PDB file of C-alpha atoms in Angstrom:
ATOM      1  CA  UNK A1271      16.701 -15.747 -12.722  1.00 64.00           C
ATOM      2  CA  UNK A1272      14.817 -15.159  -9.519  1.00 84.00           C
ATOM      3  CA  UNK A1273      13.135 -11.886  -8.476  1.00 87.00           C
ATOM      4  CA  UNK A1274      14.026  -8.080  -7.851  1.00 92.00           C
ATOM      5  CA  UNK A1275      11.835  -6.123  -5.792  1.00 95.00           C
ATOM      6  CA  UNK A1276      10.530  -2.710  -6.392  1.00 96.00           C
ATOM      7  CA  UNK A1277       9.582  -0.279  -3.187  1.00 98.00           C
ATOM      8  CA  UNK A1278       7.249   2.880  -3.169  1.00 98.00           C
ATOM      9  CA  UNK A1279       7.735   4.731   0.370  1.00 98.00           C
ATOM     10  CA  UNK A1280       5.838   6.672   2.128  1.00 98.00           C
ATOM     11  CA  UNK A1281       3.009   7.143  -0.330  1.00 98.00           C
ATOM     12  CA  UNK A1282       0.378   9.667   1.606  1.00 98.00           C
ATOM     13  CA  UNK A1283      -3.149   9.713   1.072  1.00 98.00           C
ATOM     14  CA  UNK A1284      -6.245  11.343   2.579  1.00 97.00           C
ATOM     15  CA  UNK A1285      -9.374   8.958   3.864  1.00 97.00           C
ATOM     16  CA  UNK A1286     -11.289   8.550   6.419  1.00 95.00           C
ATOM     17  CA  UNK A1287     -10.229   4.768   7.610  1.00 94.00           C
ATOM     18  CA  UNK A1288     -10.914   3.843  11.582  1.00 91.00           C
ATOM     19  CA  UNK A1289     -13.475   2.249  13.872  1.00 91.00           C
ATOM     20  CA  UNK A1290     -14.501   5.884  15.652  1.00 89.00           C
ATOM     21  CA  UNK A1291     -17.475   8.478  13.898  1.00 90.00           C
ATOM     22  CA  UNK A1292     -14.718  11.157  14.352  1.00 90.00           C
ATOM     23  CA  UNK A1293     -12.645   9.692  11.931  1.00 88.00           C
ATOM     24  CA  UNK A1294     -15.123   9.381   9.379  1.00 90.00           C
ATOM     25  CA  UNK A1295     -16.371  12.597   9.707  1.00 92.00           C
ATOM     26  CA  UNK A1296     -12.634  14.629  10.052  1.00 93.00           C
ATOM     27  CA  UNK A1297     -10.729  11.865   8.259  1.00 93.00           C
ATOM     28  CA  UNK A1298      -6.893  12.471   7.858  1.00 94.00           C
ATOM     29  CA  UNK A1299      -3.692  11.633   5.975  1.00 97.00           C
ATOM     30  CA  UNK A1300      -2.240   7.517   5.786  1.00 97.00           C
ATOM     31  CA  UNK A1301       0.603   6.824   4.733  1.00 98.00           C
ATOM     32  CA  UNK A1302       1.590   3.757   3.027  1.00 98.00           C
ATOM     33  CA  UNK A1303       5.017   2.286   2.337  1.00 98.00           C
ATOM     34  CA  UNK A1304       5.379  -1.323   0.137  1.00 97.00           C
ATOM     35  CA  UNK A1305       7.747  -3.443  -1.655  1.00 98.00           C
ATOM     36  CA  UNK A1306       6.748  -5.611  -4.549  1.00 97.00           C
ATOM     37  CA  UNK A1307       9.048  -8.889  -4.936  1.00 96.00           C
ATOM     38  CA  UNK A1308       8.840  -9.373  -8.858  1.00 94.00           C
ATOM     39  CA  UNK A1309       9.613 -12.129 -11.606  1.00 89.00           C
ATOM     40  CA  UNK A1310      12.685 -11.072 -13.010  1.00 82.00           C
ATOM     41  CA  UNK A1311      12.134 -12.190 -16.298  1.00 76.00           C
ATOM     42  CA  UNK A1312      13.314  -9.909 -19.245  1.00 76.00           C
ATOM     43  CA  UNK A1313      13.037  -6.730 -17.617  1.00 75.00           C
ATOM     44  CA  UNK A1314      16.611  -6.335 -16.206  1.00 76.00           C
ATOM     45  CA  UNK A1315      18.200  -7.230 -19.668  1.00 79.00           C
ATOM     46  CA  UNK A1316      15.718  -5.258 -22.237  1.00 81.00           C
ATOM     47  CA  UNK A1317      15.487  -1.935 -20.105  1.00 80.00           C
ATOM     48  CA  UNK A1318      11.679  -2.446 -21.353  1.00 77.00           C
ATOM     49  CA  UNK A1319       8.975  -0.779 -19.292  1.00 80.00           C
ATOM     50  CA  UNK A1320       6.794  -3.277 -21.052  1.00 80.00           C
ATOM     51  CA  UNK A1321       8.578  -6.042 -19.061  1.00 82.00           C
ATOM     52  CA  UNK A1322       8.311  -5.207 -15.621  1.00 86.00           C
ATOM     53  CA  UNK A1323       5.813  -4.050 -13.029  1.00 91.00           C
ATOM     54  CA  UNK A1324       4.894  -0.636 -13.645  1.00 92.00           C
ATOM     55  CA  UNK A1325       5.288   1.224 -10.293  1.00 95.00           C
ATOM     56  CA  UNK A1326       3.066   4.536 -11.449  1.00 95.00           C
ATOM     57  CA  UNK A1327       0.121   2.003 -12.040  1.00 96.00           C
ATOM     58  CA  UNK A1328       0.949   0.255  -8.764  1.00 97.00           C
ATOM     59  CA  UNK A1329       0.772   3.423  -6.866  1.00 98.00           C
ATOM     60  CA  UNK A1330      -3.024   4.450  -8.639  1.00 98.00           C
ATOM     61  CA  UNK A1331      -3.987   1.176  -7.553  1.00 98.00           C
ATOM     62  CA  UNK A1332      -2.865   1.582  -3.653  1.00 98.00           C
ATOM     63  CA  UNK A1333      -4.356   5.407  -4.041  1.00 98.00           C
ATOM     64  CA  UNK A1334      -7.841   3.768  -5.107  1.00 98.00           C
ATOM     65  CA  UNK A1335      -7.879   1.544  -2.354  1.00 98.00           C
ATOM     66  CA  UNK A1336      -6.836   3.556   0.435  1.00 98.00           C
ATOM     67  CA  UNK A1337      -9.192   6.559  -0.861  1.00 97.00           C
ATOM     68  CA  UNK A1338     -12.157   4.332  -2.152  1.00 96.00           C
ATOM     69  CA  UNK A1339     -14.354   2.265   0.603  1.00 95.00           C
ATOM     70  CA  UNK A1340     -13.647   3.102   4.273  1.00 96.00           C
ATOM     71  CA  UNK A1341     -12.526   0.406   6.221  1.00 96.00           C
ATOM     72  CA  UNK A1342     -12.722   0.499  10.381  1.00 96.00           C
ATOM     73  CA  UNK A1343      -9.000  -1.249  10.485  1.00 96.00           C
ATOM     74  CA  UNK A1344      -5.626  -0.752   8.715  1.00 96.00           C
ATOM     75  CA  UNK A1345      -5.007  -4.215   9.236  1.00 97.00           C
ATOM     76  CA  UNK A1346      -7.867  -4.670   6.392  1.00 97.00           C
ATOM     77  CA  UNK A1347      -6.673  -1.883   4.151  1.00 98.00           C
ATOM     78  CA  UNK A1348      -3.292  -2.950   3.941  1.00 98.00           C
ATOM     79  CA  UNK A1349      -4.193  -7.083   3.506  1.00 98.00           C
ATOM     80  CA  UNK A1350      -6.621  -5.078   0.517  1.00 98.00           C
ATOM     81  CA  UNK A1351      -3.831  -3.463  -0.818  1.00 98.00           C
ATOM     82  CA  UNK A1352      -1.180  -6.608  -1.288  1.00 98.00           C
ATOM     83  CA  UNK A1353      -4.277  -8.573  -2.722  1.00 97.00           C
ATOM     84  CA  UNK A1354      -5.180  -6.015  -5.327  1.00 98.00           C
ATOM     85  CA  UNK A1355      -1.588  -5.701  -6.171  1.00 98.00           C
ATOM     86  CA  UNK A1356      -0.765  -9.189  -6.459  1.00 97.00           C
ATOM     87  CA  UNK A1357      -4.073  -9.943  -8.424  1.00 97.00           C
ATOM     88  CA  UNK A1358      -3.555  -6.702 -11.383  1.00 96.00           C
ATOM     89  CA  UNK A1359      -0.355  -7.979 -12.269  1.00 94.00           C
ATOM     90  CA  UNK A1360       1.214 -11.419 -12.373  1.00 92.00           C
ATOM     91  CA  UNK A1361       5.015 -10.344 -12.129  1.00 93.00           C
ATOM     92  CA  UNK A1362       4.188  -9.885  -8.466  1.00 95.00           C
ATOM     93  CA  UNK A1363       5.234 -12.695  -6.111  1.00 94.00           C
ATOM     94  CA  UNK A1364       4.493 -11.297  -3.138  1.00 96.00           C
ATOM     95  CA  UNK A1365       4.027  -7.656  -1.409  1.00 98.00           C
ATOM     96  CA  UNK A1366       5.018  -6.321   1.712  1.00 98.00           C
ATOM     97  CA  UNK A1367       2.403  -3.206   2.479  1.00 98.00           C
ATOM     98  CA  UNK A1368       2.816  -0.919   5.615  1.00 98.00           C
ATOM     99  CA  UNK A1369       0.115   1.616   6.361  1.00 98.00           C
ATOM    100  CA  UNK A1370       0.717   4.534   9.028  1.00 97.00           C
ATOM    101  CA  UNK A1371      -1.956   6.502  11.299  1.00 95.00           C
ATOM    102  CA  UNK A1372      -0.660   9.479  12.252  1.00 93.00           C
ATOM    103  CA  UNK A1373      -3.287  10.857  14.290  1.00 88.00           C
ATOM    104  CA  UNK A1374      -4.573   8.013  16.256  1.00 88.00           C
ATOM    105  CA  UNK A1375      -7.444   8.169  19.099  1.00 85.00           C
ATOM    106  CA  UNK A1376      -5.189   7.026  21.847  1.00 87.00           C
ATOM    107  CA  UNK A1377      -4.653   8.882  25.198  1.00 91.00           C
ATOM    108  CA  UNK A1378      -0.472   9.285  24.863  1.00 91.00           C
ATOM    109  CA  UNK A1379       2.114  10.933  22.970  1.00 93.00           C
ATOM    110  CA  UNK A1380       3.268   8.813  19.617  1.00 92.00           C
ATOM    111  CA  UNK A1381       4.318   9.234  16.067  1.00 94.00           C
ATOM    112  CA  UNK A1382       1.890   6.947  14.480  1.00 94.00           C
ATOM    113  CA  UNK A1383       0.312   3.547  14.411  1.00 94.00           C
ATOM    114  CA  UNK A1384       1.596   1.380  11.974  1.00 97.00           C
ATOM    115  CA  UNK A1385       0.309  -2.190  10.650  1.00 97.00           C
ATOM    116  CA  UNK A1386       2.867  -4.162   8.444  1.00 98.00           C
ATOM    117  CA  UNK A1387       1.530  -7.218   6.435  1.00 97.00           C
ATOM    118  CA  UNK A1388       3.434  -9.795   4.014  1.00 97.00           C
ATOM    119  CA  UNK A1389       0.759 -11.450   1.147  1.00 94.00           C
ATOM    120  CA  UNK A1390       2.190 -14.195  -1.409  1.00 93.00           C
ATOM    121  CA  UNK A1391       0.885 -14.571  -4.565  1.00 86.00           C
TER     122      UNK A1391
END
């Protein structure tokens, strides 16, 4: 039947990710964004929460992650967070994760940096 995919946006989270001691020490808010691509199977034709992936446990997962160990890249947290995802449930074909930096350590005026990844199950 093919696949469906499921999106959480702009999930926001406070750690203290990045490569500087200033961002350990003041940490600040991420924001993460991701789309599950996910085995159809039953769950458009039962209405079964049973059946598909369950985003509320998807989203404690990416909160663990991006609160638990510190990483010095987003690059890292995000490839962590499609991994984890695709490995807790086995619906999940593959995940596209974006994670935002708001307040980045870069001389200039900017919204946010932002790292976008694509893992495959």
């Amino acid at each position: 039947m093919g696949t469906y995919s499921i999106a959480l946006k702009n999930c926001a989270f406070f750690a203290r990710h990045g490569a500087f001691p200033e961002e350990e020490r003041l940490g600040q808010r991420f924001y993460v964004d991701l789309v599950m691509h996910v085995d159809a199977e039953e769950a458009l034709e039962d209405d079964n929460v049973e059946s598909t992936v369950h985003y509320g446990e998807a989203f404690k997962i990416v909160e663990q992650i991006v609160t638990g160990t510190r990483r010095n890249l987003i690059e890292t947290l995000a490839k962590d967070i499609a991994k984890a995802l695709c490995a807790w449930s086995s619906q999940i074909r593959r995940v596209e994760v974006a994670v935002r930096k708001p307040s980045v350590p870069i001389p200039g005026i900017l919204d946010h940096a932002e790292v976008r990844i694509e893992h495959v199950a």
